Amino acid sequence: MVKLVSRGLVLAAVLVCSFASAQVPLIDGLGGTAGFGADCLGRNDDGSSREISLTSVFPTGIQFFDEVHTSMFVNTNGNITFSDDLASFTPEAFPVADRPMIAPFWADVDIRGTACAEPDGGTGFAGDCHNPTSNGVWWHLDTEEQRVIVTWDRVGYYNCNEDRDMSFQLVLTPAETSACGTGGDFDVEFRFNTCEWNTGDASGGMNGLAGEREACFIGICPINPLFPCMGGTCGGIAAQSGFDAGNERDFVEIMGSRTNEIHTILCTMSNVGEPGIWRFQIRSGVVVCPDAGEACDTGMMGVCGAGRTQCVGGGTECRPEVESSDERCDALDNDCDGMVDEGSLCAADEICDRGVCIGNCFEGGCPAGEVCSEATGRCVDEGCDGVECPEGERCRAGECVGACDGVTCPAGLSCRGGRCVDLCAGEACDDCTACVEGACVPRCDFEPCEAGQACADDGRCVDAGCESMTCPAGQACVGGACTDACAGAVCPMGEICQVGECVPAPMPDAGVPDSGPGPMMDAGGGTDAALPDAGVPDTGVDASRAVPRPDQGCGCRVPGAPSSAPSPLWLSALGVLLWRRRRR
């Protein structure tokens, strides 16, 4: 393969140097003159090893995406491949329909040295190795420690440049002894010691750096005129780090890949809290993503703003914990349009005031716990007249409270953004993890449960006696018995609990026939003439209100107008390391 780089004018570099050193030691003591093993590549550019058997460490091979592999190829350009060798020096954006690849640092590595010596044997095959003291590529199959280690030590970049170095390693370890090890499962570690360049001259780089990409203007790069104009765009194509299945579909990429910051990111950041160290699990062929399930800001408005990271294709995306829904009178921006409590949300004779439907004072009287506002002539909670609360909060008994304050969701649900939602709805964890409160955690098959709990078939820890129980809809297993999931629930204001879910409450003054003076429905579906919730004191945040005396007239507070049930809710995972396929 011939690589040509043309520059009409050579001037002093105007680039800002960006060196990064993680000080992560490379694993050595493996033999050979450099300590990284006896097998290495000879001097070459874009060369590869011969096919290397993995069976001494992985007797049955490794499962990587949809295939099981028993051999690998070590490529000069910062990666290993499984079905064939790879000479490509400019990284293509994953996914690549070529061959399965694990790439700590796919870029244009050149190990010929400043003299641009002819390749040993012309190909860089293992038999041509002369064990250089630096600027070399080694591999070692450690049968005692059961690991495969590939090392790129102080390697330079094309064309025969050694003024900046990259030192990094790839370590593959069988997972039979890990928490969820099965045949073909393995762990991957990237170790970065020195990170000083990110691209070669033939990939549009200059002095080892890609620079910021920009559009060309009349064939010239306006910001960095020294960079070549390639395909209408200035700036080079920097290294890529991650995993590719070679099927145009499945891949995982470390953030910042193919940007001018990737070398700094690899040395100074981490997915395990140790700068320069990146660890991944491959389970049933799937790369488990490193940082899913973290709280994040989606950038959306209203209840859609709070989110969790979810692994998708090349990295993580921040997905909202609560989807948009019809607006309700609850001091929240439910439809995520930037406005709170807009529209006709209450009964005909009421208005939505600071998250609560309130009516006119009837002959100066209001229900217990409320007073008649002199300013508006409407009933408000005692102490709340004139109180203004921040967005997302409402005034109750003179204090501003959050949308989930005082809410006790039905069994199996959690309160988010004033809604009781299933945090695991739509979440698909891998074979090694189970979803618990929105996070993918190790299955209890491998992590023991706490006292009083047992491991269920789905991998979650449940109450002892519930591991084999299947309860009807609207019920949950507690202490080995199926019970009403609504028992003890206090739904968000304007909702009642039915069949294990909080749903909009009917409005007796908004077209729904009034059931008369009989007892009110409680949270569990039973009746209680004295309390709006079965056995649970009224906190003022659920759908019900105390019933006034007959001589007071209709002084009760009516819940919000009917709306459709909340749309299906979904979340991202945590755990630690969840990955999902991306389809283009």
CSV table of N, CA and C in Angstrom, one decimal, residues 308-442:
chain,number,residue,atom,x,y,z
A,308,ARG,N,-31.3,9.2,32.4
A,308,ARG,CA,-30.3,8.2,32.7
A,308,ARG,C,-29.6,7.8,31.4
A,309,THR,N,-28.3,7.6,31.5
A,309,THR,CA,-27.5,7.2,30.4
A,309,THR,C,-27.8,5.8,29.9
A,310,GLN,N,-27.9,5.6,28.6
A,310,GLN,CA,-28.2,4.3,28.1
A,310,GLN,C,-27.2,4.1,27.0
A,311,CYS,N,-26.6,2.9,26.9
A,311,CYS,CA,-25.6,2.5,25.9
A,311,CYS,C,-26.3,2.3,24.6
A,312,VAL,N,-25.9,3.0,23.6
A,312,VAL,CA,-26.4,2.8,22.2
A,312,VAL,C,-25.3,3.0,21.3
A,313,GLY,N,-25.0,1.9,20.5
A,313,GLY,CA,-24.0,1.9,19.5
A,313,GLY,C,-22.6,2.5,20.0
A,314,GLY,N,-22.3,3.7,19.5
A,314,GLY,CA,-21.0,4.2,19.7
A,314,GLY,C,-20.8,4.8,21.1
A,315,GLY,N,-21.7,4.7,22.0
A,315,GLY,CA,-21.4,5.3,23.4
A,315,GLY,C,-22.7,5.3,24.1
A,316,THR,N,-22.9,6.3,25.0
A,316,THR,CA,-24.1,6.4,25.8
A,316,THR,C,-24.9,7.6,25.3
A,317,GLU,N,-26.2,7.5,25.5
A,317,GLU,CA,-27.2,8.6,25.2
A,317,GLU,C,-28.0,8.8,26.5
A,318,CYS,N,-28.3,10.1,26.7
A,318,CYS,CA,-29.1,10.5,27.9
A,318,CYS,C,-30.6,10.4,27.5
A,319,ARG,N,-31.3,9.4,28.1
A,319,ARG,CA,-32.7,9.2,27.8
A,319,ARG,C,-33.5,9.7,29.0
A,320,PRO,N,-34.7,10.3,28.8
A,320,PRO,CA,-35.5,10.8,29.9
A,320,PRO,C,-36.0,9.7,30.7
A,321,GLU,N,-36.1,9.9,32.0
A,321,GLU,CA,-36.7,8.9,32.9
A,321,GLU,C,-38.2,8.9,32.8
A,322,VAL,N,-38.8,10.0,32.5
A,322,VAL,CA,-40.3,10.1,32.3
A,322,VAL,C,-40.5,10.8,31.0
A,323,GLU,N,-41.4,10.1,30.2
A,323,GLU,CA,-41.7,10.7,28.9
A,323,GLU,C,-42.8,11.8,29.0
A,324,SER,N,-42.9,12.6,28.0
A,324,SER,CA,-44.0,13.6,28.0
A,324,SER,C,-45.3,13.0,28.0
A,325,SER,N,-46.3,13.7,28.6
A,325,SER,CA,-47.7,13.2,28.6
A,325,SER,C,-48.6,14.4,28.7
A,326,ASP,N,-49.9,14.2,28.7
A,326,ASP,CA,-50.8,15.3,28.8
A,326,ASP,C,-50.6,16.2,30.0
A,327,GLU,N,-50.8,17.4,29.8
A,327,GLU,CA,-50.5,18.4,30.9
A,327,GLU,C,-51.6,18.2,32.0
A,328,ARG,N,-51.2,18.3,33.3
A,328,ARG,CA,-52.1,18.1,34.4
A,328,ARG,C,-51.8,19.3,35.4
A,329,CYS,N,-52.8,19.5,36.3
A,329,CYS,CA,-52.6,20.5,37.3
A,329,CYS,C,-51.8,20.0,38.4
A,330,ASP,N,-50.4,20.1,38.3
A,330,ASP,CA,-49.6,19.5,39.4
A,330,ASP,C,-48.3,20.3,39.5
A,331,ALA,N,-48.2,21.5,39.0
A,331,ALA,CA,-47.0,22.3,39.1
A,331,ALA,C,-45.9,21.7,38.3
A,332,LEU,N,-46.1,20.9,37.3
A,332,LEU,CA,-45.1,20.3,36.5
A,332,LEU,C,-45.4,20.5,35.0
A,333,ASP,N,-44.3,20.6,34.3
A,333,ASP,CA,-44.4,20.7,32.8
A,333,ASP,C,-44.5,19.3,32.3
A,334,ASN,N,-45.7,18.7,32.3
A,334,ASN,CA,-45.8,17.3,31.9
A,334,ASN,C,-45.6,17.0,30.4
A,335,ASP,N,-46.0,18.0,29.6
A,335,ASP,CA,-45.8,17.8,28.2
A,335,ASP,C,-44.5,18.3,27.6
A,336,CYS,N,-43.6,18.8,28.5
A,336,CYS,CA,-42.2,19.1,28.2
A,336,CYS,C,-42.1,20.2,27.1
A,337,ASP,N,-43.1,21.2,27.2
A,337,ASP,CA,-43.0,22.3,26.2
A,337,ASP,C,-42.6,23.6,26.8
A,338,GLY,N,-42.1,23.6,28.0
A,338,GLY,CA,-41.6,24.8,28.7
A,338,GLY,C,-42.6,25.6,29.4
A,339,MET,N,-43.9,25.1,29.4
A,339,MET,CA,-44.9,25.8,30.2
A,339,MET,C,-45.5,24.9,31.2
A,340,VAL,N,-45.9,25.4,32.4
A,340,VAL,CA,-46.4,24.6,33.5
A,340,VAL,C,-47.9,24.9,33.7
A,341,ASP,N,-48.6,23.8,33.8
A,341,ASP,CA,-50.1,23.9,34.1
A,341,ASP,C,-50.8,24.8,33.1
A,342,GLU,N,-50.5,24.7,31.8
A,342,GLU,CA,-51.3,25.5,30.9
A,342,GLU,C,-52.5,24.8,30.4
A,343,GLY,N,-53.5,25.5,30.0
A,343,GLY,CA,-54.7,24.9,29.4
A,343,GLY,C,-55.8,24.7,30.5
A,344,SER,N,-56.9,24.2,30.1
A,344,SER,CA,-58.1,23.9,31.0
A,344,SER,C,-57.8,22.6,31.6
A,345,LEU,N,-57.4,22.6,32.9
A,345,LEU,CA,-57.0,21.3,33.5
A,345,LEU,C,-57.9,21.0,34.7
A,346,CYS,N,-58.8,21.8,35.0
A,346,CYS,CA,-59.7,21.6,36.2
A,346,CYS,C,-61.2,21.6,35.8
A,347,ALA,N,-62.0,21.3,36.7
A,347,ALA,CA,-63.5,21.4,36.5
A,347,ALA,C,-63.9,22.8,36.1
A,348,ALA,N,-65.1,22.8,35.6
A,348,ALA,CA,-65.6,24.1,35.0
A,348,ALA,C,-65.6,25.3,36.0
A,349,ASP,N,-65.8,25.0,37.3
A,349,ASP,CA,-65.9,26.0,38.3
A,349,ASP,C,-64.6,26.2,39.1
A,350,GLU,N,-63.5,25.6,38.5
A,350,GLU,CA,-62.2,25.7,39.3
A,350,GLU,C,-61.1,26.2,38.3
A,351,ILE,N,-60.0,26.6,38.9
A,351,ILE,CA,-58.8,27.0,38.2
A,351,ILE,C,-57.6,26.3,38.8
A,352,CYS,N,-56.6,26.1,37.9
A,352,CYS,CA,-55.3,25.5,38.4
A,352,CYS,C,-54.5,26.6,39.0
A,353,ASP,N,-54.2,26.5,40.3
A,353,ASP,CA,-53.4,27.6,41.0
A,353,ASP,C,-52.2,26.9,41.7
A,354,ARG,N,-51.0,27.1,41.2
A,354,ARG,CA,-49.8,26.6,41.8
A,354,ARG,C,-49.9,25.1,42.0
A,355,GLY,N,-50.4,24.4,40.9
A,355,GLY,CA,-50.4,23.0,41.0
A,355,GLY,C,-51.6,22.3,41.6
A,356,VAL,N,-52.6,23.1,42.0
A,356,VAL,CA,-53.8,22.6,42.7
A,356,VAL,C,-55.0,23.2,42.0
A,357,CYS,N,-56.0,22.3,41.8
A,357,CYS,CA,-57.3,22.8,41.3
A,357,CYS,C,-58.0,23.4,42.5
A,358,ILE,N,-58.4,24.7,42.5
A,358,ILE,CA,-59.1,25.3,43.6
A,358,ILE,C,-60.4,25.9,43.1
A,359,GLY,N,-61.4,26.0,44.0
A,359,GLY,CA,-62.6,26.5,43.7
A,359,GLY,C,-62.9,27.8,44.5
A,360,ASN,N,-64.1,28.4,44.2
A,360,ASN,CA,-64.5,29.6,44.9
A,360,ASN,C,-64.8,29.2,46.4
A,361,CYS,N,-64.5,30.1,47.3
A,361,CYS,CA,-65.0,29.9,48.7
A,361,CYS,C,-66.5,29.9,48.7
A,362,PHE,N,-67.1,28.9,49.3
A,362,PHE,CA,-68.5,28.9,49.4
A,362,PHE,C,-69.0,29.5,50.7
A,363,GLU,N,-69.6,30.6,50.6
A,363,GLU,CA,-70.1,31.4,51.7
A,363,GLU,C,-69.0,31.6,52.8
A,364,GLY,N,-67.8,31.8,52.2
A,364,GLY,CA,-66.6,32.0,53.1
A,364,GLY,C,-66.0,30.8,53.7
A,365,GLY,N,-66.6,29.6,53.4
A,365,GLY,CA,-66.1,28.4,54.0
A,365,GLY,C,-65.3,27.6,53.1
A,366,CYS,N,-64.3,26.8,53.6
A,366,CYS,CA,-63.4,26.0,52.9
A,366,CYS,C,-63.3,24.7,53.7
A,367,PRO,N,-62.9,23.6,53.0
A,367,PRO,CA,-62.6,22.3,53.7
A,367,PRO,C,-61.6,22.5,54.8
A,368,ALA,N,-61.5,21.5,55.7
A,368,ALA,CA,-60.5,21.6,56.8
A,368,ALA,C,-59.1,21.6,56.2
A,369,GLY,N,-58.3,22.5,56.9
A,369,GLY,CA,-56.9,22.6,56.4
A,369,GLY,C,-56.8,23.6,55.3
A,370,GLU,N,-57.9,24.3,54.9
A,370,GLU,CA,-57.8,25.3,53.9
A,370,GLU,C,-58.4,26.6,54.4
A,371,VAL,N,-58.0,27.7,53.8
A,371,VAL,CA,-58.5,29.0,54.1
A,371,VAL,C,-59.0,29.7,52.8
A,372,CYS,N,-59.8,30.7,53.0
A,372,CYS,CA,-60.3,31.4,51.9
A,372,CYS,C,-59.3,32.6,51.6
A,373,SER,N,-58.7,32.6,50.4
A,373,SER,CA,-57.8,33.7,50.1
A,373,SER,C,-58.6,35.0,49.9
A,374,GLU,N,-58.2,36.0,50.6
A,374,GLU,CA,-58.8,37.3,50.4
A,374,GLU,C,-58.5,37.9,49.1
A,375,ALA,N,-57.3,37.6,48.5
A,375,ALA,CA,-56.9,38.2,47.3
A,375,ALA,C,-57.6,37.6,46.1
A,376,THR,N,-57.9,36.2,46.1
A,376,THR,CA,-58.5,35.6,45.0
A,376,THR,C,-59.9,35.1,45.2
A,377,GLY,N,-60.3,35.0,46.5
A,377,GLY,CA,-61.6,34.5,46.8
A,377,GLY,C,-61.7,33.0,46.6
A,378,ARG,N,-60.6,32.3,46.6
A,378,ARG,CA,-60.6,30.9,46.4
A,378,ARG,C,-60.0,30.1,47.6
A,379,CYS,N,-60.3,28.9,47.7
A,379,CYS,CA,-59.8,28.1,48.8
A,379,CYS,C,-58.3,27.6,48.5
A,380,VAL,N,-57.4,27.8,49.5
A,380,VAL,CA,-56.1,27.4,49.4
A,380,VAL,C,-55.6,26.7,50.6
A,381,ASP,N,-54.6,25.9,50.6
A,381,ASP,CA,-54.1,25.3,51.8
A,381,ASP,C,-53.7,26.4,52.8
A,382,GLU,N,-54.0,26.1,54.1
A,382,GLU,CA,-53.6,27.1,55.1
A,382,GLU,C,-52.1,27.4,55.1
A,383,GLY,N,-51.8,28.7,55.1
A,383,GLY,CA,-50.4,29.1,55.1
A,383,GLY,C,-49.9,29.3,53.7
A,384,CYS,N,-50.7,28.9,52.6
A,384,CYS,CA,-50.2,29.0,51.2
A,384,CYS,C,-50.6,30.2,50.5
A,385,ASP,N,-51.5,31.0,51.1
A,385,ASP,CA,-52.0,32.2,50.4
A,385,ASP,C,-50.8,33.2,50.2
A,386,GLY,N,-50.5,33.4,48.9
A,386,GLY,CA,-49.4,34.3,48.5
A,386,GLY,C,-48.1,33.7,48.4
A,387,VAL,N,-48.0,32.4,48.7
A,387,VAL,CA,-46.7,31.7,48.6
A,387,VAL,C,-46.4,31.3,47.2
A,388,GLU,N,-45.2,31.6,46.7
A,388,GLU,CA,-44.8,31.2,45.4
A,388,GLU,C,-43.7,30.1,45.5
A,389,CYS,N,-43.9,29.0,44.8
A,389,CYS,CA,-42.9,27.9,44.9
A,389,CYS,C,-42.2,27.8,43.6
A,390,PRO,N,-41.0,27.3,43.6
A,390,PRO,CA,-40.2,27.1,42.4
A,390,PRO,C,-40.9,26.1,41.5
A,391,GLU,N,-40.6,26.1,40.2
A,391,GLU,CA,-41.2,25.2,39.2
A,391,GLU,C,-41.0,23.8,39.7
A,392,GLY,N,-42.0,23.0,39.5
A,392,GLY,CA,-41.9,21.6,39.9
A,392,GLY,C,-42.3,21.3,41.4
A,393,GLU,N,-42.6,22.4,42.2
A,393,GLU,CA,-43.0,22.2,43.5
A,393,GLU,C,-44.4,22.9,43.7
A,394,ARG,N,-45.1,22.5,44.8
A,394,ARG,CA,-46.4,23.1,45.1
A,394,ARG,C,-46.4,23.4,46.6
A,395,CYS,N,-47.3,24.3,47.0
A,395,CYS,CA,-47.4,24.7,48.4
A,395,CYS,C,-48.4,23.8,49.1
A,396,ARG,N,-47.9,23.2,50.2
A,396,ARG,CA,-48.8,22.4,51.0
A,396,ARG,C,-48.6,22.8,52.5
A,397,ALA,N,-49.6,23.2,53.2
A,397,ALA,CA,-49.6,23.6,54.6
A,397,ALA,C,-48.5,24.7,54.8
A,398,GLY,N,-48.4,25.6,53.8
A,398,GLY,CA,-47.4,26.7,54.0
A,398,GLY,C,-46.0,26.4,53.6
A,399,GLU,N,-45.7,25.2,53.1
A,399,GLU,CA,-44.4,24.9,52.7
A,399,GLU,C,-44.4,24.4,51.2
A,400,CYS,N,-43.3,24.7,50.5
A,400,CYS,CA,-43.1,24.2,49.2
A,400,CYS,C,-42.6,22.8,49.2
A,401,VAL,N,-43.2,21.9,48.5
A,401,VAL,CA,-42.8,20.5,48.5
A,401,VAL,C,-42.6,20.0,47.1
A,402,GLY,N,-41.8,19.0,47.0
A,402,GLY,CA,-41.5,18.4,45.6
A,402,GLY,C,-42.6,17.6,45.1
A,403,ALA,N,-42.6,17.3,43.9
A,403,ALA,CA,-43.6,16.5,43.2
A,403,ALA,C,-43.8,15.1,43.8
A,404,CYS,N,-42.7,14.6,44.4
A,404,CYS,CA,-42.7,13.2,44.9
A,404,CYS,C,-42.8,13.2,46.4
A,405,ASP,N,-42.8,14.4,47.1
A,405,ASP,CA,-42.9,14.4,48.5
A,405,ASP,C,-44.2,13.8,49.0
A,406,GLY,N,-44.2,12.9,49.9
A,406,GLY,CA,-45.4,12.4,50.5
A,406,GLY,C,-46.0,11.3,49.6
A,407,VAL,N,-45.4,11.0,48.5
A,407,VAL,CA,-45.9,9.9,47.6
A,407,VAL,C,-45.3,8.6,48.0
A,408,THR,N,-46.2,7.6,48.1
A,408,THR,CA,-45.8,6.2,48.3
A,408,THR,C,-46.3,5.4,47.2
A,409,CYS,N,-45.5,5.0,46.2
A,409,CYS,CA,-45.9,4.4,45.0
A,409,CYS,C,-46.3,2.9,45.3
A,410,PRO,N,-47.2,2.4,44.4
A,410,PRO,CA,-47.5,1.0,44.6
A,410,PRO,C,-46.3,0.1,44.5
A,411,ALA,N,-46.4,-1.1,45.0
A,411,ALA,CA,-45.2,-2.1,45.0
A,411,ALA,C,-44.7,-2.2,43.6
A,412,GLY,N,-43.4,-2.1,43.5
A,412,GLY,CA,-42.7,-2.3,42.2
A,412,GLY,C,-42.5,-1.0,41.4
A,413,LEU,N,-43.1,0.1,41.9
A,413,LEU,CA,-43.0,1.4,41.1
A,413,LEU,C,-42.2,2.4,42.0
A,414,SER,N,-41.6,3.4,41.3
A,414,SER,CA,-40.8,4.5,42.0
A,414,SER,C,-41.3,5.8,41.5
A,415,CYS,N,-41.2,6.8,42.3
A,415,CYS,CA,-41.7,8.2,41.9
A,415,CYS,C,-40.6,8.9,41.2
A,416,ARG,N,-40.9,9.4,40.1
A,416,ARG,CA,-40.0,10.3,39.3
A,416,ARG,C,-40.8,11.3,38.6
A,417,GLY,N,-40.5,12.6,38.8
A,417,GLY,CA,-41.2,13.7,38.2
A,417,GLY,C,-42.7,13.7,38.4
A,418,GLY,N,-43.0,13.4,39.7
A,418,GLY,CA,-44.5,13.4,40.0
A,418,GLY,C,-45.2,12.2,39.5
A,419,ARG,N,-44.6,11.2,39.0
A,419,ARG,CA,-45.2,10.0,38.4
A,419,ARG,C,-44.7,8.7,39.1
A,420,CYS,N,-45.5,7.8,39.3
A,420,CYS,CA,-45.1,6.5,39.7
A,420,CYS,C,-44.8,5.6,38.5
A,421,VAL,N,-43.6,5.3,38.3
A,421,VAL,CA,-43.2,4.6,37.1
A,421,VAL,C,-42.4,3.3,37.4
A,422,ASP,N,-42.4,2.4,36.4
A,422,ASP,CA,-41.6,1.2,36.5
A,422,ASP,C,-40.2,1.6,35.9
A,423,LEU,N,-39.2,1.7,36.7
A,423,LEU,CA,-37.9,2.1,36.3
A,423,LEU,C,-37.2,1.1,35.3
A,424,CYS,N,-37.7,-0.1,35.3
A,424,CYS,CA,-37.2,-1.1,34.4
A,424,CYS,C,-38.0,-1.4,33.2
A,425,ALA,N,-39.1,-0.6,33.0
A,425,ALA,CA,-39.9,-0.8,31.8
A,425,ALA,C,-39.1,-0.5,30.6
A,426,GLY,N,-39.1,-1.5,29.6
A,426,GLY,CA,-38.4,-1.3,28.4
A,426,GLY,C,-36.9,-1.5,28.5
A,427,GLU,N,-36.4,-1.8,29.7
A,427,GLU,CA,-34.9,-2.0,29.9
A,427,GLU,C,-34.6,-3.5,29.6
A,428,ALA,N,-33.6,-3.7,28.8
A,428,ALA,CA,-33.1,-5.0,28.5
A,428,ALA,C,-31.7,-5.2,29.0
A,429,CYS,N,-31.4,-5.9,30.1
A,429,CYS,CA,-30.1,-6.1,30.6
A,429,CYS,C,-29.5,-7.3,29.8
A,430,ASP,N,-28.2,-7.5,29.9
A,430,ASP,CA,-27.5,-8.6,29.3
A,430,ASP,C,-27.7,-9.9,30.1
A,431,ASP,N,-27.1,-11.0,29.7
A,431,ASP,CA,-27.3,-12.2,30.3
A,431,ASP,C,-26.7,-12.3,31.7
A,432,CYS,N,-25.8,-11.4,32.0
A,432,CYS,CA,-25.1,-11.4,33.3
A,432,CYS,C,-25.8,-10.5,34.4
A,433,THR,N,-26.7,-9.7,34.0
A,433,THR,CA,-27.3,-8.7,34.9
A,433,THR,C,-28.8,-8.7,34.9
A,434,ALA,N,-29.4,-8.2,35.9
A,434,ALA,CA,-30.8,-8.0,36.0
A,434,ALA,C,-31.2,-6.6,36.4
A,435,CYS,N,-32.3,-6.1,35.9
A,435,CYS,CA,-32.7,-4.7,36.2
A,435,CYS,C,-33.3,-4.6,37.6
A,436,VAL,N,-32.7,-3.7,38.4
A,436,VAL,CA,-33.2,-3.4,39.7
A,436,VAL,C,-33.3,-1.9,39.9
A,437,GLU,N,-34.5,-1.3,40.0
A,437,GLU,CA,-34.7,0.1,40.1
A,437,GLU,C,-34.0,0.9,39.0
A,438,GLY,N,-34.1,0.4,37.8
A,438,GLY,CA,-33.6,1.1,36.6
A,438,GLY,C,-32.1,0.8,36.3
A,439,ALA,N,-31.4,0.0,37.1
A,439,ALA,CA,-30.0,-0.2,36.9
A,439,ALA,C,-29.8,-1.7,36.6
A,440,CYS,N,-28.9,-2.0,35.7
A,440,CYS,CA,-28.5,-3.4,35.5
A,440,CYS,C,-27.4,-3.8,36.4
A,441,VAL,N,-27.7,-4.7,37.3
A,441,VAL,CA,-26.8,-5.1,38.4
A,441,VAL,C,-26.5,-6.6,38.2
A,442,PRO,N,-25.4,-7.1,38.7
A,442,PRO,CA,-25.1,-8.5,38.6
A,442,PRO,C,-26.2,-9.4,39.1
